[in-house]
Amino acid sequence: ETGVTQSPTHLIKTRGQQVTLRCSSQSGHNTVSWYQQALGQGPQFIFQYYREEENGRGNFPPRFSGLQFPNYSSELNVNALELDDSALYLCASSDRTGGNRIYGYTFGSGTRLTVV
Amino acid sequence: GQQVMQIPQYQHVQEGEDFTTYCNSSTTLSNIQWYKQRPGGHPVFLIQLVKSGEVKKQKRLTFQFGEAKKNSSLHITATQTTDVGTYFCAGRPTSGTYKYIFGTGTRLKVLA
């Protein structure tokens, strides 16, 4: 098992720019969820992908979009970056959409995005 | 909107003391998960509760799901310095969505 890997680990962008964050899910996992975690807050659900289709979305504007690839890896794209988008972006994978009863969701170490 | 609140926000305890964090949802939950996040780390899954009134134990940790499936608690007996971190509950609403709503978290500090 390689776990969930995310890249890059840190990123600095300018307001108005676009960013793409990447996630490789754990081997055998077909479901990927993305979360935004502001400093001192709990993770906020952005969306979930299952077999390359979005099957759940939180309260985030359309400039947050994603993709899941046939190998179940995933991307999070954010357009027109705003200062408030500065946060830790976490990717979580599972072998089923409701989370594995025994193992839950496996989180990656996240990408720390700073928008200046 | 759907919210999940946790209390307390912070807790400092002496090593060996007990600790409890409470999780309350504004809506009925299908199930609830608990995660631990160490400082500078990422959430790590602890457990999932599904049934009304369910109680599960993991060594010194006891997890409980309320009868109405709107609240939950995590109790740690005889805390150790390795218990330091933020504990989050994450509830999945019964509305059919697959999203989990994370609570606000309880940050635990254990003084040796």
mmCIF file with all atom_site columns, N, CA and C in Angstrom, chain A residues 3 11 15 17 19 27 31-32 35 38 42-43 47-48 51 60-62 65 77 79-80 89 92 94 102 110 113-114:
data_model
loop_
_atom_site.group_PDB
_atom_site.id
_atom_site.type_symbol
_atom_site.label_atom_id
_atom_site.label_alt_id
_atom_site.label_comp_id
_atom_site.label_asym_id
_atom_site.label_entity_id
_atom_site.label_seq_id
_atom_site.pdbx_PDB_ins_code
_atom_site.Cartn_x
_atom_site.Cartn_y
_atom_site.Cartn_z
_atom_site.occupancy
_atom_site.B_iso_or_equiv
_atom_site.pdbx_formal_charge
_atom_site.auth_seq_id
_atom_site.auth_comp_id
_atom_site.auth_asym_id
_atom_site.auth_atom_id
_atom_site.pdbx_PDB_model_num
ATOM 1  N N  . GLY A 1 3   ? -0.568  4.404  0.123   1.00 0.00 ? 3   GLY A N  1
ATOM 2  C CA . GLY A 1 3   ? -1.283  5.491  0.750   1.00 0.00 ? 3   GLY A CA 1
ATOM 3  C C  . GLY A 1 3   ? -1.726  6.506  -0.273  1.00 0.00 ? 3   GLY A C  1
ATOM 4  N N  . LEU A 1 11  ? 2.317   25.599 -2.225  1.00 0.00 ? 11  LEU A N  1
ATOM 5  C CA . LEU A 1 11  ? 2.135   26.362 -3.452  1.00 0.00 ? 11  LEU A CA 1
ATOM 6  C C  . LEU A 1 11  ? 1.766   27.799 -3.103  1.00 0.00 ? 11  LEU A C  1
ATOM 7  N N  . ARG A 1 15  ? -3.563  36.187 -6.582  1.00 0.00 ? 15  ARG A N  1
ATOM 8  C CA . ARG A 1 15  ? -5.012  36.356 -6.760  1.00 0.00 ? 15  ARG A CA 1
ATOM 9  C C  . ARG A 1 15  ? -5.354  36.468 -8.243  1.00 0.00 ? 15  ARG A C  1
ATOM 10 N N  . GLN A 1 17  ? -5.175  33.991 -10.382 1.00 0.00 ? 17  GLN A N  1
ATOM 11 C CA . GLN A 1 17  ? -4.568  32.884 -11.119 1.00 0.00 ? 17  GLN A CA 1
ATOM 12 C C  . GLN A 1 17  ? -5.391  31.615 -10.963 1.00 0.00 ? 17  GLN A C  1
ATOM 13 N N  . VAL A 1 19  ? -5.119  27.239 -10.371 1.00 0.00 ? 19  VAL A N  1
ATOM 14 C CA . VAL A 1 19  ? -4.225  26.246 -9.780  1.00 0.00 ? 19  VAL A CA 1
ATOM 15 C C  . VAL A 1 19  ? -4.805  24.849 -9.995  1.00 0.00 ? 19  VAL A C  1
ATOM 16 N N  . SER A 1 27  ? -3.967  2.440  -3.476  1.00 0.00 ? 27  SER A N  1
ATOM 17 C CA . SER A 1 27  ? -4.213  1.291  -4.347  1.00 0.00 ? 27  SER A CA 1
ATOM 18 C C  . SER A 1 27  ? -5.487  0.566  -3.932  1.00 0.00 ? 27  SER A C  1
ATOM 19 N N  . THR A 1 31  ? -12.794 5.794  -4.938  1.00 0.00 ? 31  THR A N  1
ATOM 20 C CA . THR A 1 31  ? -13.534 7.005  -4.562  1.00 0.00 ? 31  THR A CA 1
ATOM 21 C C  . THR A 1 31  ? -12.555 8.037  -4.004  1.00 0.00 ? 31  THR A C  1
ATOM 22 N N  . VAL A 1 32  ? -12.698 9.256  -4.487  1.00 0.00 ? 32  VAL A N  1
ATOM 23 C CA . VAL A 1 32  ? -11.828 10.335 -4.019  1.00 0.00 ? 32  VAL A CA 1
ATOM 24 C C  . VAL A 1 32  ? -12.680 11.533 -3.609  1.00 0.00 ? 32  VAL A C  1
ATOM 25 N N  . TYR A 1 35  ? -11.244 18.063 0.235   1.00 0.00 ? 35  TYR A N  1
ATOM 26 C CA . TYR A 1 35  ? -11.642 18.910 1.342   1.00 0.00 ? 35  TYR A CA 1
ATOM 27 C C  . TYR A 1 35  ? -10.746 20.146 1.389   1.00 0.00 ? 35  TYR A C  1
ATOM 28 N N  . ALA A 1 38  ? -9.232  25.354 6.350   1.00 0.00 ? 38  ALA A N  1
ATOM 29 C CA . ALA A 1 38  ? -8.630  26.621 6.756   1.00 0.00 ? 38  ALA A CA 1
ATOM 30 C C  . ALA A 1 38  ? -7.970  26.422 8.111   1.00 0.00 ? 38  ALA A C  1
ATOM 31 N N  . GLY A 1 42  ? -12.249 22.780 10.816  1.00 0.00 ? 42  GLY A N  1
ATOM 32 C CA . GLY A 1 42  ? -12.420 21.416 10.336  1.00 0.00 ? 42  GLY A CA 1
ATOM 33 C C  . GLY A 1 42  ? -12.433 21.379 8.817   1.00 0.00 ? 42  GLY A C  1
ATOM 34 N N  . PRO A 1 43  ? -12.129 20.246 8.236   1.00 0.00 ? 43  PRO A N  1
ATOM 35 C CA . PRO A 1 43  ? -12.176 20.125 6.774   1.00 0.00 ? 43  PRO A CA 1
ATOM 36 C C  . PRO A 1 43  ? -13.577 20.379 6.235   1.00 0.00 ? 43  PRO A C  1
ATOM 37 N N  . PHE A 1 47  ? -16.015 18.207 -3.010  1.00 0.00 ? 47  PHE A N  1
ATOM 38 C CA . PHE A 1 47  ? -16.761 17.251 -3.837  1.00 0.00 ? 47  PHE A CA 1
ATOM 39 C C  . PHE A 1 47  ? -16.144 15.874 -3.738  1.00 0.00 ? 47  PHE A C  1
ATOM 40 N N  . GLN A 1 48  ? -16.894 14.901 -4.274  1.00 0.00 ? 48  GLN A N  1
ATOM 41 C CA . GLN A 1 48  ? -16.443 13.517 -4.296  1.00 0.00 ? 48  GLN A CA 1
ATOM 42 C C  . GLN A 1 48  ? -16.565 12.972 -5.709  1.00 0.00 ? 48  GLN A C  1
ATOM 43 N N  . ARG A 1 51  ? -15.659 6.576  -9.791  1.00 0.00 ? 51  ARG A N  1
ATOM 44 C CA . ARG A 1 51  ? -15.581 6.064  -11.162 1.00 0.00 ? 51  ARG A CA 1
ATOM 45 C C  . ARG A 1 51  ? -15.706 7.180  -12.180 1.00 0.00 ? 51  ARG A C  1
ATOM 46 N N  . PHE A 1 60  ? -19.393 24.965 -2.550  1.00 0.00 ? 60  PHE A N  1
ATOM 47 C CA . PHE A 1 60  ? -18.281 25.667 -3.176  1.00 0.00 ? 60  PHE A CA 1
ATOM 48 C C  . PHE A 1 60  ? -18.704 26.134 -4.565  1.00 0.00 ? 60  PHE A C  1
ATOM 49 N N  . PRO A 1 61  ? -18.221 27.321 -4.967  1.00 0.00 ? 61  PRO A N  1
ATOM 50 C CA . PRO A 1 61  ? -18.635 27.864 -6.266  1.00 0.00 ? 61  PRO A CA 1
ATOM 51 C C  . PRO A 1 61  ? -18.091 27.038 -7.428  1.00 0.00 ? 61  PRO A C  1
ATOM 52 N N  . PRO A 1 62  ? -18.653 27.253 -8.628  1.00 0.00 ? 62  PRO A N  1
ATOM 53 C CA . PRO A 1 62  ? -18.244 26.473 -9.811  1.00 0.00 ? 62  PRO A CA 1
ATOM 54 C C  . PRO A 1 62  ? -16.787 26.646 -10.200 1.00 0.00 ? 62  PRO A C  1
ATOM 55 N N  . SER A 1 65  ? -13.443 22.961 -9.525  1.00 0.00 ? 65  SER A N  1
ATOM 56 C CA . SER A 1 65  ? -13.842 21.836 -10.353 1.00 0.00 ? 65  SER A CA 1
ATOM 57 C C  . SER A 1 65  ? -12.836 20.708 -10.200 1.00 0.00 ? 65  SER A C  1
ATOM 58 N N  . ASN A 1 77  ? -9.133  21.638 -9.525  1.00 0.00 ? 77  ASN A N  1
ATOM 59 C CA . ASN A 1 77  ? -8.791  22.880 -10.201 1.00 0.00 ? 77  ASN A CA 1
ATOM 60 C C  . ASN A 1 77  ? -9.565  24.031 -9.562  1.00 0.00 ? 77  ASN A C  1
ATOM 61 N N  . ASN A 1 79  ? -10.169 28.105 -10.286 1.00 0.00 ? 79  ASN A N  1
ATOM 62 C CA . ASN A 1 79  ? -9.961  29.258 -11.150 1.00 0.00 ? 79  ASN A CA 1
ATOM 63 C C  . ASN A 1 79  ? -10.152 30.556 -10.382 1.00 0.00 ? 79  ASN A C  1
ATOM 64 N N  . ALA A 1 80  ? -9.611  31.625 -10.944 1.00 0.00 ? 80  ALA A N  1
ATOM 65 C CA . ALA A 1 80  ? -9.819  32.969 -10.380 1.00 0.00 ? 80  ALA A CA 1
ATOM 66 C C  . ALA A 1 80  ? -9.600  32.967 -8.876  1.00 0.00 ? 80  ALA A C  1
ATOM 67 N N  . TYR A 1 89  ? -5.490  21.876 1.319   1.00 0.00 ? 89  TYR A N  1
ATOM 68 C CA . TYR A 1 89  ? -6.421  21.096 0.517   1.00 0.00 ? 89  TYR A CA 1
ATOM 69 C C  . TYR A 1 89  ? -6.085  19.621 0.677   1.00 0.00 ? 89  TYR A C  1
ATOM 70 N N  . ALA A 1 92  ? -8.941  12.637 0.022   1.00 0.00 ? 92  ALA A N  1
ATOM 71 C CA . ALA A 1 92  ? -9.214  11.435 0.809   1.00 0.00 ? 92  ALA A CA 1
ATOM 72 C C  . ALA A 1 92  ? -9.770  10.365 -0.119  1.00 0.00 ? 92  ALA A C  1
ATOM 73 N N  . SER A 1 94  ? -11.187 6.173  -0.693  1.00 0.00 ? 94  SER A N  1
ATOM 74 C CA . SER A 1 94  ? -11.805 5.009  -0.065  1.00 0.00 ? 94  SER A CA 1
ATOM 75 C C  . SER A 1 94  ? -12.143 3.994  -1.141  1.00 0.00 ? 94  SER A C  1
ATOM 76 N N  . ILE A 1 102 ? -14.461 -0.057 8.123   1.00 0.00 ? 102 ILE A N  1
ATOM 77 C CA . ILE A 1 102 ? -13.343 -0.358 9.017   1.00 0.00 ? 102 ILE A CA 1
ATOM 78 C C  . ILE A 1 102 ? -12.219 0.661  8.877   1.00 0.00 ? 102 ILE A C  1
ATOM 79 N N  . GLY A 1 110 ? -1.914  16.535 2.129   1.00 0.00 ? 110 GLY A N  1
ATOM 80 C CA . GLY A 1 110 ? -2.454  17.828 1.746   1.00 0.00 ? 110 GLY A CA 1
ATOM 81 C C  . GLY A 1 110 ? -1.510  18.704 0.959   1.00 0.00 ? 110 GLY A C  1
ATOM 82 N N  . LEU A 1 113 ? -1.949  25.734 0.111   1.00 0.00 ? 113 LEU A N  1
ATOM 83 C CA . LEU A 1 113 ? -2.054  26.779 -0.904  1.00 0.00 ? 113 LEU A CA 1
ATOM 84 C C  . LEU A 1 113 ? -2.118  28.140 -0.236  1.00 0.00 ? 113 LEU A C  1
ATOM 85 N N  . THR A 1 114 ? -1.263  29.018 -0.668  1.00 0.00 ? 114 THR A N  1
ATOM 86 C CA . THR A 1 114 ? -1.277  30.404 -0.200  1.00 0.00 ? 114 THR A CA 1
ATOM 87 C C  . THR A 1 114 ? -1.549  31.302 -1.388  1.00 0.00 ? 114 THR A C  1
#
